[in-house]
XYZ file of C-alpha atoms in Angstrom:
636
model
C -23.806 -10.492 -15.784
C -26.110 -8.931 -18.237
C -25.748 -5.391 -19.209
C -28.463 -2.353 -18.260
C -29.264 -1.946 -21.810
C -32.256 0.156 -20.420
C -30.216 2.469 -18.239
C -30.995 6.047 -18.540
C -29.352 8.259 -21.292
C -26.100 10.696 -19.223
C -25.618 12.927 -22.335
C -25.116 15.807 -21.003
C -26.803 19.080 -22.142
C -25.107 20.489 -25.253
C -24.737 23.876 -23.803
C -23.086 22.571 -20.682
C -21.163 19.975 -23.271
C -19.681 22.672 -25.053
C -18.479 24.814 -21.727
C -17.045 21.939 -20.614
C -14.994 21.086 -24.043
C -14.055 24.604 -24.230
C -12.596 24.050 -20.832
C -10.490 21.173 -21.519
C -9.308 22.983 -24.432
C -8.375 26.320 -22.007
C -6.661 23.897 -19.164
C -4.928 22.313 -22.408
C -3.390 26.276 -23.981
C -2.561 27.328 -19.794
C -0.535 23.992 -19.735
C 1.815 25.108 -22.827
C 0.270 22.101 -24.717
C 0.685 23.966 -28.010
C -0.935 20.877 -29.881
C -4.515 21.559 -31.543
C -6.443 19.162 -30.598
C -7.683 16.649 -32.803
C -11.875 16.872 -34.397
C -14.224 14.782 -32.351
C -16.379 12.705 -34.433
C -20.252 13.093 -34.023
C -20.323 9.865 -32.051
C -16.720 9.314 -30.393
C -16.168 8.860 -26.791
C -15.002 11.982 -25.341
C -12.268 13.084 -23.288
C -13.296 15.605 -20.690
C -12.131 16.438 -17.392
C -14.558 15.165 -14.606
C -14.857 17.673 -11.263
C -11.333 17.060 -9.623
C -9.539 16.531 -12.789
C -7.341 18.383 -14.759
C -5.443 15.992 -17.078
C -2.066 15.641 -17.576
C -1.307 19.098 -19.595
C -1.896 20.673 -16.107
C 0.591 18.506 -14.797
C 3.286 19.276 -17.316
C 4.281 22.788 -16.105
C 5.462 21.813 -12.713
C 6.713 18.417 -13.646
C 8.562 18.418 -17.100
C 10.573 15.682 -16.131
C 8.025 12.545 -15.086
C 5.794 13.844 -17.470
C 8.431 13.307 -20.608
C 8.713 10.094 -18.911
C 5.498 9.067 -18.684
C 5.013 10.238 -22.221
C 7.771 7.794 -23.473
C 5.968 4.847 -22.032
C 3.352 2.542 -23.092
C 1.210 3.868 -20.516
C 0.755 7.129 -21.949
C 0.056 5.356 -25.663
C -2.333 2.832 -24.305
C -5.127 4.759 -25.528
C -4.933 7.902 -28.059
C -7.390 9.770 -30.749
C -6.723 8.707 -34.142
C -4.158 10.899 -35.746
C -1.324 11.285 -38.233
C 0.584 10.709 -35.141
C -0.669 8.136 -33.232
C -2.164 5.844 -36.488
C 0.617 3.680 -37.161
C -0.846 1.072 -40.001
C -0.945 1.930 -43.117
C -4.675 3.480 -44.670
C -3.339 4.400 -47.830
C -5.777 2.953 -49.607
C -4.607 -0.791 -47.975
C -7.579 -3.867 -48.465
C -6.549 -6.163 -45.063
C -8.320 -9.387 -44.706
C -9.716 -10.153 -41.189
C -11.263 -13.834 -41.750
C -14.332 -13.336 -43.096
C -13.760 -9.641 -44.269
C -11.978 -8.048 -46.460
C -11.541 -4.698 -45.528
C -10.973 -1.001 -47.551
C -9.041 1.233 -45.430
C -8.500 4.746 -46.511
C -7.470 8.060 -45.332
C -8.502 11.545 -45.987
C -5.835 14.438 -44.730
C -5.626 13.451 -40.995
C -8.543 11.214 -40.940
C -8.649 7.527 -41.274
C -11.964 5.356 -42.683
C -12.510 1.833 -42.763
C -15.234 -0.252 -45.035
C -16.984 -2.454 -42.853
C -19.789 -4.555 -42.448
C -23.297 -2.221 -40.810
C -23.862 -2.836 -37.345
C -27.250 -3.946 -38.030
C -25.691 -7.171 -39.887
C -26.896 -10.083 -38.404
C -23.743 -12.514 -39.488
C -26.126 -14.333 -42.002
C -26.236 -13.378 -45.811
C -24.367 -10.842 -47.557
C -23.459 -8.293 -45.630
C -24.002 -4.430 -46.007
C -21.271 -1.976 -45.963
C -20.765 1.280 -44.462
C -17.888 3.697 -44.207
C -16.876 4.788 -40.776
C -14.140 6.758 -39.505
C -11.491 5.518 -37.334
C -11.432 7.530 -33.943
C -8.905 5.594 -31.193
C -6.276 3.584 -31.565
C -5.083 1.365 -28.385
C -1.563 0.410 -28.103
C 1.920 0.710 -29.333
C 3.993 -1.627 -28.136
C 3.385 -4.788 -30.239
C 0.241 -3.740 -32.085
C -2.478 -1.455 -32.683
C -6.242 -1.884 -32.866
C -8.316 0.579 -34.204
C -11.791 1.728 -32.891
C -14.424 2.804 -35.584
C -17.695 5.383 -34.706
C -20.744 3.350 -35.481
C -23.256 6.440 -35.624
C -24.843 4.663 -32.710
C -24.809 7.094 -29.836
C -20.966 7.088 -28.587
C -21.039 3.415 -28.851
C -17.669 2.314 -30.911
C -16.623 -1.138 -32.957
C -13.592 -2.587 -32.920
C -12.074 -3.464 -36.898
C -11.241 -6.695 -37.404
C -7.477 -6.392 -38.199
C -4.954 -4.968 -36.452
C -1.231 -3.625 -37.731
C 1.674 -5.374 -36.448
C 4.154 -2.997 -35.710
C 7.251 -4.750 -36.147
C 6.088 -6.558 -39.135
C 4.690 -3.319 -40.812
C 1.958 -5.690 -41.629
C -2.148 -6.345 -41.247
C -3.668 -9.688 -39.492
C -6.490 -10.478 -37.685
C -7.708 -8.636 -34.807
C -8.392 -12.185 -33.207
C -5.429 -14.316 -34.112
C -3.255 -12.671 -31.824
C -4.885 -14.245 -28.688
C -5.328 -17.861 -27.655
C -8.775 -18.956 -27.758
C -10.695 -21.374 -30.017
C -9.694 -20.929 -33.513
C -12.924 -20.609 -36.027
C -12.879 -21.327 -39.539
C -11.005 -18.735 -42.005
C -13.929 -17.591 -43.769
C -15.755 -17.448 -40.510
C -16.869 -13.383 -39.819
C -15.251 -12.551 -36.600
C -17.343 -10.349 -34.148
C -16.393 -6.443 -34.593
C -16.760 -5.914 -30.730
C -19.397 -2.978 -30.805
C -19.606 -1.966 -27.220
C -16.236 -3.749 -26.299
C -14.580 -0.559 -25.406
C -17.483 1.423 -23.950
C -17.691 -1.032 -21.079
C -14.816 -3.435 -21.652
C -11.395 -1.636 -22.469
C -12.508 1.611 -20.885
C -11.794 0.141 -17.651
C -7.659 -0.049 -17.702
C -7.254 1.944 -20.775
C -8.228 5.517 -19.809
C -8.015 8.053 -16.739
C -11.444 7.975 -15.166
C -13.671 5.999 -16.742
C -17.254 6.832 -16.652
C -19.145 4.503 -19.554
C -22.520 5.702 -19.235
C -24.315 3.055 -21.171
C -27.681 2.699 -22.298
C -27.602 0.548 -25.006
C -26.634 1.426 -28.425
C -28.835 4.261 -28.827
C -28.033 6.210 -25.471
C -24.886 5.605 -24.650
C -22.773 8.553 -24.103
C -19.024 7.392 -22.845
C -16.673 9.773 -21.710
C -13.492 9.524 -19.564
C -11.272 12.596 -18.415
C -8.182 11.557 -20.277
C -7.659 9.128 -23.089
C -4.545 6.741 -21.878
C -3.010 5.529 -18.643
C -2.228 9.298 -17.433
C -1.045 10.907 -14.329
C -4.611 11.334 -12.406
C -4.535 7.608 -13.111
C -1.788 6.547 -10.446
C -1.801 9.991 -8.300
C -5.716 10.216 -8.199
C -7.638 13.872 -9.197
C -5.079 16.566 -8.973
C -7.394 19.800 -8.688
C -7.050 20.151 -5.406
C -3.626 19.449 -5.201
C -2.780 22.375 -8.355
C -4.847 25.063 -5.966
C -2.471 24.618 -2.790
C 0.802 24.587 -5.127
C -0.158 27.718 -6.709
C 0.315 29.083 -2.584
C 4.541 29.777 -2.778
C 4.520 28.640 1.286
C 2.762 25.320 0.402
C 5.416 24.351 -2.130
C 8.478 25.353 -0.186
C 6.842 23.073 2.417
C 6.283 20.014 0.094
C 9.843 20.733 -1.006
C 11.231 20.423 2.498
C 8.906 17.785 4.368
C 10.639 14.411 5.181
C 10.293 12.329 2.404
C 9.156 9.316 4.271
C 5.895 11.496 4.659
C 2.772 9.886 2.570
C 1.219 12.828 2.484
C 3.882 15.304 2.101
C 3.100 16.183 -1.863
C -0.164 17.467 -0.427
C -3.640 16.327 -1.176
C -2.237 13.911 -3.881
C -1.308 10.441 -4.171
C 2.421 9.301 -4.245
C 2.207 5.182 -4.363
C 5.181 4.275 -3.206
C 4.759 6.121 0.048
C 1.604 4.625 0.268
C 0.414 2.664 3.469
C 1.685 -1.123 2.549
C -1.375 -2.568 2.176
C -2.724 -0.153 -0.399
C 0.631 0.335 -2.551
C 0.264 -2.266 -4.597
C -3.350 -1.826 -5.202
C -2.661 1.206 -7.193
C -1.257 -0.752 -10.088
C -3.853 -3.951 -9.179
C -6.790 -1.905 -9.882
C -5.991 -2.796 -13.504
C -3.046 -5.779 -13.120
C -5.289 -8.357 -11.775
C -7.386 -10.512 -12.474
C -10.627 -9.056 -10.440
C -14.642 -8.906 -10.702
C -17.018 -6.700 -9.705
C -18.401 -7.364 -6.086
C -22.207 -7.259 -6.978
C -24.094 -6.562 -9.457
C -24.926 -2.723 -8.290
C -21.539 -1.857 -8.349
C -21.406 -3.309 -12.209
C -24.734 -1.552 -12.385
C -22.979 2.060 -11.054
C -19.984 1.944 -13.118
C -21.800 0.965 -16.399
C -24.005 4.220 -15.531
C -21.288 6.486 -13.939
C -17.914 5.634 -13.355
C -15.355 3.413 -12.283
C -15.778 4.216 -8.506
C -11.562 3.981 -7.513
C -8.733 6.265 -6.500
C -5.104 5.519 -5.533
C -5.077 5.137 -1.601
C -8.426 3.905 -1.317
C -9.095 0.099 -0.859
C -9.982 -2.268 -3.724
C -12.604 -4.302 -1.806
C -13.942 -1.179 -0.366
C -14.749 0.069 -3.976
C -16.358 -3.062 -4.916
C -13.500 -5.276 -6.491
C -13.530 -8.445 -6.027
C -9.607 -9.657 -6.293
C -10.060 -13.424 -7.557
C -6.947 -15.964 -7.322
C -8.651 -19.021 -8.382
C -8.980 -21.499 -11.006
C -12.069 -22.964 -10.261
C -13.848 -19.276 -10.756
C -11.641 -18.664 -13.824
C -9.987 -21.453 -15.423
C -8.683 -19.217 -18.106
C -6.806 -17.157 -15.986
C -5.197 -19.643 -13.772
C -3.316 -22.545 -13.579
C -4.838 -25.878 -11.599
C -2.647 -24.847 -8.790
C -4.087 -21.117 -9.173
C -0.991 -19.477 -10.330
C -2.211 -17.330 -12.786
C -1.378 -18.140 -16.540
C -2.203 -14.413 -18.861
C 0.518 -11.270 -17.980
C -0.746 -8.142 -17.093
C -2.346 -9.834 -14.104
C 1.048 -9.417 -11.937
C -0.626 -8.158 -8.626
C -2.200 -11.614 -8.044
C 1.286 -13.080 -8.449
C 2.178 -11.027 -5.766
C 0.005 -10.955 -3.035
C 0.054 -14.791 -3.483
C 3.965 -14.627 -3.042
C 5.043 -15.290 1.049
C 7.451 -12.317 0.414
C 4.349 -10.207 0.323
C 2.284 -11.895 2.507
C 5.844 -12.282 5.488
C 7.229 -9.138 3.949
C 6.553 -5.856 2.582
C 7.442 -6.948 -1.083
C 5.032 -4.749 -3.474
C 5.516 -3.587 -7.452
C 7.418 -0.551 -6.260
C 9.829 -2.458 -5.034
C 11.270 -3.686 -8.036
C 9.642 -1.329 -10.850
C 9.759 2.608 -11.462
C 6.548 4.853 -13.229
C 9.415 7.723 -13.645
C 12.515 7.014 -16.274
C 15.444 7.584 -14.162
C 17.749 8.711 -17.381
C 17.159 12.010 -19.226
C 13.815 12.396 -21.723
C 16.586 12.968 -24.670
C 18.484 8.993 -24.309
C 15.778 7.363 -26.535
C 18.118 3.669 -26.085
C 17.819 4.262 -22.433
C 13.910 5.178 -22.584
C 13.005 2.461 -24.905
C 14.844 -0.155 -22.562
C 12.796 1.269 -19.252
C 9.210 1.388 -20.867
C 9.278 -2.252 -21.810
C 8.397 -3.412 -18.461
C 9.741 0.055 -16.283
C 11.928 -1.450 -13.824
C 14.296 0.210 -11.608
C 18.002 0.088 -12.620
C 19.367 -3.171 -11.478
C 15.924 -4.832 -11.198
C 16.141 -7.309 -14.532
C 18.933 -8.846 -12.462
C 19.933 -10.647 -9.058
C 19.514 -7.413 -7.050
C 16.082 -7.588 -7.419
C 15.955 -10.601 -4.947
C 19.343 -9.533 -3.492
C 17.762 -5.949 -2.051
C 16.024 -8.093 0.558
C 18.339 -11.370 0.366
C 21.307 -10.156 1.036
C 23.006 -13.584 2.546
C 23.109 -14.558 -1.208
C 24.798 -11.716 -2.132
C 28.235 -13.370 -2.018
C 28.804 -15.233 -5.081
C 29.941 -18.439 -3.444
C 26.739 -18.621 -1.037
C 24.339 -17.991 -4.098
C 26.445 -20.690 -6.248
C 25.622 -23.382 -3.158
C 22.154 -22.514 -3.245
C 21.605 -22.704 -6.772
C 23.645 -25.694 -7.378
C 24.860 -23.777 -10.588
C 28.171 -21.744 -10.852
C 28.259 -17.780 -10.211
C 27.395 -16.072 -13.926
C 25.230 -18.160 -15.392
C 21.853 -18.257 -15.890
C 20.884 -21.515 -13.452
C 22.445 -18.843 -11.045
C 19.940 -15.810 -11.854
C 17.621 -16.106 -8.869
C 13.955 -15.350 -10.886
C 14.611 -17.838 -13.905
C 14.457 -20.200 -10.926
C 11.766 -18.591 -8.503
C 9.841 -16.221 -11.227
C 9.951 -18.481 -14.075
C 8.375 -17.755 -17.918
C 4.880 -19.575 -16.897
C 2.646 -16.759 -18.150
C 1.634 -15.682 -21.331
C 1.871 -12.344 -22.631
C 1.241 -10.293 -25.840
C 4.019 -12.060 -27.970
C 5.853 -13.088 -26.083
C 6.109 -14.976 -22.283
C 6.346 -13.098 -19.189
C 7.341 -14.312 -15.804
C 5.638 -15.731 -13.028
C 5.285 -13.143 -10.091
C 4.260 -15.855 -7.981
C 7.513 -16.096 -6.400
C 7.817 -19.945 -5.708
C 10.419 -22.871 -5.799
C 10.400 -25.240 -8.709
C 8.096 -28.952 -7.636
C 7.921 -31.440 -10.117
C 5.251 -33.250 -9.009
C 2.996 -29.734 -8.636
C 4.222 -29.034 -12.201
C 2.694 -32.267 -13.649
C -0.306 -31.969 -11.866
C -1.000 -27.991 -13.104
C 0.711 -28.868 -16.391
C 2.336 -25.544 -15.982
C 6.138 -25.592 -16.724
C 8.664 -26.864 -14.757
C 11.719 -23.829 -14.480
C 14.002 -26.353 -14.540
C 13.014 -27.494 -18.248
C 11.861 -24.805 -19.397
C 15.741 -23.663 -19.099
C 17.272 -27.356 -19.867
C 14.892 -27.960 -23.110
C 16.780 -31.003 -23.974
C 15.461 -32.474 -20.306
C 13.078 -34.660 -18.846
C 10.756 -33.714 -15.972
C 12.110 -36.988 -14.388
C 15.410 -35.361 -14.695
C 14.441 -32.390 -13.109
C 12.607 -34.501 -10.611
C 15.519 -36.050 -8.970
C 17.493 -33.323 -9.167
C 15.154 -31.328 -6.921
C 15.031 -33.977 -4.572
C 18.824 -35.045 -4.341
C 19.532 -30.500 -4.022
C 16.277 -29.367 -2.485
C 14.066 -32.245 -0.872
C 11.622 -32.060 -3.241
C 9.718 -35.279 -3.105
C 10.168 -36.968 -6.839
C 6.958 -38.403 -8.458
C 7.417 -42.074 -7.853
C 4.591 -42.238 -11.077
C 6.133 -41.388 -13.840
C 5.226 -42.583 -17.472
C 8.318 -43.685 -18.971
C 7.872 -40.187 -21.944
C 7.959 -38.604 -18.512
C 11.331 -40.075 -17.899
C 13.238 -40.114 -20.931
C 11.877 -37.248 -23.186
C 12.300 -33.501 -22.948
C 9.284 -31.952 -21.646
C 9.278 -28.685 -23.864
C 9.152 -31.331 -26.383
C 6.533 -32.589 -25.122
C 4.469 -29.832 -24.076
C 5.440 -28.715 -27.922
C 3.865 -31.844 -29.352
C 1.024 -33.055 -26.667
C 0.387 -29.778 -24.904
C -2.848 -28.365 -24.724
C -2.461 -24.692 -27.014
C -1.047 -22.532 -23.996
C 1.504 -25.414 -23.296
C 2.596 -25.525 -26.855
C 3.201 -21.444 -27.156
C 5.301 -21.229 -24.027
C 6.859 -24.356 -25.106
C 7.989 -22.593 -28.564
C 9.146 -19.316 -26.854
C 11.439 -21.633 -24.427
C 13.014 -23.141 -27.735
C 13.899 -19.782 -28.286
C 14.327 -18.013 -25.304
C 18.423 -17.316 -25.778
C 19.217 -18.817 -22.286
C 17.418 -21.914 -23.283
C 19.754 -22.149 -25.993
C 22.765 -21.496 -24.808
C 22.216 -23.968 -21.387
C 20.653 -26.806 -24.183
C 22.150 -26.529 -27.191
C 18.855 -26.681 -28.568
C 19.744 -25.050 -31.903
C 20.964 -28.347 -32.703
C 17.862 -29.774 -32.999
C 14.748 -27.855 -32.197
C 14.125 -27.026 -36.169
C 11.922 -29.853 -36.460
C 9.926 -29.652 -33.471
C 9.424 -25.598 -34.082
C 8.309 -26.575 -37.772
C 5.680 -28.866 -36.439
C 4.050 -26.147 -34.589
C 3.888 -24.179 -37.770
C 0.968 -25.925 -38.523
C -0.820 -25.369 -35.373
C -4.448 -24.631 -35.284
C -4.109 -21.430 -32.936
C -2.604 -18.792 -34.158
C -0.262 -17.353 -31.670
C 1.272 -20.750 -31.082
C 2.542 -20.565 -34.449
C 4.087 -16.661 -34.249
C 6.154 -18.140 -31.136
C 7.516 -20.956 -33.511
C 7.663 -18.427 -36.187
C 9.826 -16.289 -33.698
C 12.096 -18.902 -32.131
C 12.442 -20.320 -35.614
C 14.210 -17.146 -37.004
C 16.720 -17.971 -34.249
C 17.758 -21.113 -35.201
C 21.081 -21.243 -37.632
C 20.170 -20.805 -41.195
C 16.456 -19.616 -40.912
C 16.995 -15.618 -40.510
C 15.584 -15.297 -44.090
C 12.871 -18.254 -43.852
C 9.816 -16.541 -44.844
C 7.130 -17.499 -42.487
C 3.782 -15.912 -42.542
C 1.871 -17.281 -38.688
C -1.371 -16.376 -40.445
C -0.914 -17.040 -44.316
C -2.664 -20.232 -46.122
C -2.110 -23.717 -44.360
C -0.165 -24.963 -47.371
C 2.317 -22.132 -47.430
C 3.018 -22.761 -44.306
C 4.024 -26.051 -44.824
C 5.799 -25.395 -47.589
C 7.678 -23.190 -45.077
C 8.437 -26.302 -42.400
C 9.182 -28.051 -45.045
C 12.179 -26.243 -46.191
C 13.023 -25.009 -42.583
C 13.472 -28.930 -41.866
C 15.360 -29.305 -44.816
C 17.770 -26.651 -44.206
C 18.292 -28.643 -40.706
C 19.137 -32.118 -42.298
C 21.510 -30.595 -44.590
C 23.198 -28.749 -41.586
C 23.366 -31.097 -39.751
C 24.908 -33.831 -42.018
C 27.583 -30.848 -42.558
C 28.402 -30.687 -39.160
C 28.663 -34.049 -38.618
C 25.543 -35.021 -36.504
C 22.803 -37.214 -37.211
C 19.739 -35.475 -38.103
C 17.468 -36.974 -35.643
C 15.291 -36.410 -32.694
C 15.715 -39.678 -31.048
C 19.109 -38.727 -29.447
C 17.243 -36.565 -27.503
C 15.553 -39.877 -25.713
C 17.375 -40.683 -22.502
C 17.693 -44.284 -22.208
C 19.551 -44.649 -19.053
C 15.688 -43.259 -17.631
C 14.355 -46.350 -18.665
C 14.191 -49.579 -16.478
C 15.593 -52.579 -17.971
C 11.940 -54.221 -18.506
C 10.747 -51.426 -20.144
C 11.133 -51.409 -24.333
C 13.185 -48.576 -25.804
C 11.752 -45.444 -27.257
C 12.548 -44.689 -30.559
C 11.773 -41.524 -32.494
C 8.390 -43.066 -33.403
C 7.601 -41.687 -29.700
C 7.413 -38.102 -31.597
C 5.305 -38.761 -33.952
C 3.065 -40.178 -31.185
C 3.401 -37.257 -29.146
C 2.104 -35.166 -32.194
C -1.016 -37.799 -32.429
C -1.883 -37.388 -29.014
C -2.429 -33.213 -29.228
C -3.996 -31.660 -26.407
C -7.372 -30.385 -28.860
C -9.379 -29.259 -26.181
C -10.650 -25.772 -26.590
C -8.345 -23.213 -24.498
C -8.870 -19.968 -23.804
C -6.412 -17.483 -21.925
C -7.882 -14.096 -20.827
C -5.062 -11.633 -21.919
């Protein structure tokens, strides 16, 4: 789908421009905000308050509470001018390398500048350098990526490193996502226009990109971040009738099951069922414009959606299928990157037989008081209700498996543990996520033979990593009636298949593979600290980046690596040298506690028929021989 590069210029006047800033800034002072606002570059996106908005500030002075709540949460951060408050990296005269660039940052007072190559480079050559200030920043949760102002209209670049926040450190913008890996000196693409037309579609309130090219592009939304008008919809109309005393004694006293009782304004959970969910879909799915026009209308206007109307009425096209996206699905059309949770759902039968929908399990609002930072920073990391990370979540509507002995039968493990937690079973880690895994929201039942034809992992092993998918195999059929593959290899049989997936796996197979060797319950149920050092060093020489931060990661939790110094995207042979000594370390504890340093104990002979030769631990190294090289990408 190409974009109207010839599109008509929507700057607006700049007489009407600067009534309109003033009047954000006067909405901003009524509210209490008490902040000045930050300097708007020459040729930064604006925020501005479209007819019907009024921003969050407005919404402040009526609701102190869920605003300090959503201000706490990622949402709120998602999106944010560049300031001494919201830059996290360090500019402080810092040179970060970004494969192919080395780049000067810098900062002056509050304002934050970054050396990079002109826009006009054409990727050949020696490039030329210009300074350019640093105007948003997007995210705060795992890491930040700056936006630069390219002096082309409003249109903005994305720099080429990002800061790790947990790492206090610098890496490459494009080594924290799985797709083909390019050369290290190869110049990675600084993504000019990726936010006018791209990001600007989940990451602000109201998105309107007007694009017309480089040169006439003038993007503006009415609030920078995920912010109330987001969720609840324009909120003029509903500030006029609470300013009326009679209208808010009446909110205050309708019935509660009302959906329209806070008066001209969205509430989703008291939505009508069908259109709940698709308040958080609009932006947690994996979805496509219906036709070109309505690409054409939002490039040139705005994102045409409120909360309570229909998605496919608006023009999105909801997608749940691997043949029109293979890299956001599974075979089997589960889909594979998080943040794309809604198509979990309405694929799950306790949506489509129920009335199961995101509010059912997660909360927008903190429920604890804006002060308990522990509590806040627990909620905002995926804002569930209290209760929700556990067996209540499924127990709310199951209630026959409430008693501990009747959920123990099902699950065929005992009361407390984590083969009894109902959505490490049903909702298992089969998607990948910034840094980490998330779970499936496809709410299924573990099949071994659909999980070796999707490739997608098994729950059962990916709990029990010192198991074979044959294992798990006729365990699901001797519990559940799950018909066993009557096909499998002998590997199949007799080796674990996190191991495998580790060592044959195609790159998405291989990072879920390392976060399962260590994910904690993993650990515990497999004793896989025994052994998994070698298998997690292997991967530290994997070509994709984010496979190895996941080994990096679960190799910090193995005994006696908490100070290995592993650096995911440092030089090849320093990374060896760090699997090196992480596999030393291993031998050595291992001889000390009295066990035999080798992998081939995880083989399960007893697997094998009696015609069929043993496998030794030569099978590994064949497993490693046999990588899955194919090009993968997964659209995070």
């Amino acid at each position: 789908m190409s974009h109207p590069l010839q599109a008509r210029s929507r700057c607006a006047p700049p007489r009407r421009l600067a009534l309109r800033l003033v009047a954000s800034a006067l909405l901003a002072s009524l509210a209490g905000c008490g902040e000045t606002p930050p300097p708007v570059a020459p040729s930064a996106p604006l925020a501005v308050p479209a007819s019907g908005y009024v921003t969050s500030d407005t919404c402040r002075s009526c609701h102190p509470g869920p605003y300090a709540s959503w201000a706490a949460s990622h949402h709120s951060m998602m999106t944010r001018a560049a300031t001494p408050a919201s830059v996290l990296g360090d500019f402080d005269g810092a040179t970060a390398h970004g494969r192919g660039h080395d780049i000067a940052l810098s900062r002056e007072g509050d304002r934050f500048f970054a050396r990079v190559p002109s826009i006009d480079w054409d990727g050949t050559g020696t490039p030329s350098w210009e300074k350019r200030e640093i105007v948003l920043v997007t995210g705060s949760h795992n890491l930040q990526i700056y936006w630069f102002e390219t002096g082309r209209s409003r249109v903005l670049g994305r720099l080429p490193v990002a800061w790790e926040i947990f790492d206090r450190r610098w890496f490459p913008t494009a080594d924290n996502f799985i797709a083909p890996p390019l050369p290290d000196d190869a110049p990675r693409a600084l993504g000019y226009g990726e936010w006018n037309h791209g990001c600007i579609q989940c990451h602000v309130t109201d998105a309107r990109p007007h694009w017309g090219g480089l040169d006439h592009t003038s993007t503006e939304a009415s609030e920078f971040g995920i912010a109330c008008e987001s969720c609840h919809g324009p909120a003029e109309r509903h500030v006029e009738r609470m300013r009326d005393p009679s209208a808010r004694y009446a909110e205050h006293l309708a019935p509660s099951d009302d959906p329209q009782h806070a008066l001209a304004i969205a509430l989703p959970p008291k939505l009508p069922f069908d259109r709940r969910s698709q308040v958080c879909g609009r932006c947690h799915s994996v979805w496509r414009f219906a036709s070109n026009e309505h690409y054409s209308r939002f490039m040139t206007e705005r994102l045409p959606f409120e909360p309570g109307q229909d998605l496919g009425e608006q023009g999105f096209a909801v997608i749940g299928s691997h043949r029109l996206d293979p890299d956001s699905f599974w075979p089997d059309d589960e889909v594979k990157p998080s943040g794309r949770e809604y198509n979990g759902l309405v694929a799950s039968p306790c949506f489509a037989a129920g009335e199961l929908s995101c509010f059912s399990c997660h909360q927008m609002h903190a429920p604890v008081a804006a002060g308990d930072g522990a509590a806040l920073a627990a909620w905002r990391d995926d804002q569930l209700k209290p209760g929700m990370r556990g067996n209540e979540a499924c127990l709310q509507c199951h209630d026959a498996f409430r008693d501990d002995g009747a959920r123990a039968a099902h699950a065929h493990h005992p009361a407390g543990s984590s083969g009894a937690e109902c959505q490490n079973c049903h909702m298992p880690y089969t998607n990948l996520g910034l840094r980490k895994a998330v779970r499936s929201h496809t709410i299924t039942s573990p099949r071994a033979a659909t999980d070796r034809a999707t490739g997608r992992p098994n729950a059962c092993t990916a709990c029990h990593v010192d198991r074979s998918l044959g294992w798990a195999a006729r365990w699901l059929e001797a519990w559940y009636a799950q018909p066993a593959p009557r096909d499998l290899d002998a590997i199949e049989r007799a080796v674990p298949a996190t191991v495998v997936d580790a060592l044959r796996g195609d790159a998405a197979q291989r990072a879920l593979a390392a976060w399962a060797l260590g994910w904690p319950d993993a650990m515990r149920t497999s004793g896989s600290e025994a052994w998994a050092t070698p298998v997690l060093a292997t991967l530290l020489g994997d070509p994709y980046p984010p496979v190895r931060f996941h080994a990096k990661r679960a190799l910090a939790r193995q005994p006696g690596l908490a100070d290995l110094v592993v650096d995911f995207v440092g030089p090849e042979a320093e990374r060896h040298a760090a699997a090196e000594e992480a596999t030393r370390r291993w031998v050595a504890l291992s001889r000390r506690s009295g066990r035999v340093p080798d992998l081939a104990r995880l083989i399960d002979a007893s697997a094998l028929g009696p015609d069929e030769p043993p496998l030794t631990a030569a099978v590994f190294d064949e497993l490693r021989r046999a990588r899955d090289d194919r090009p993968i990408l997964v659209r995070e």
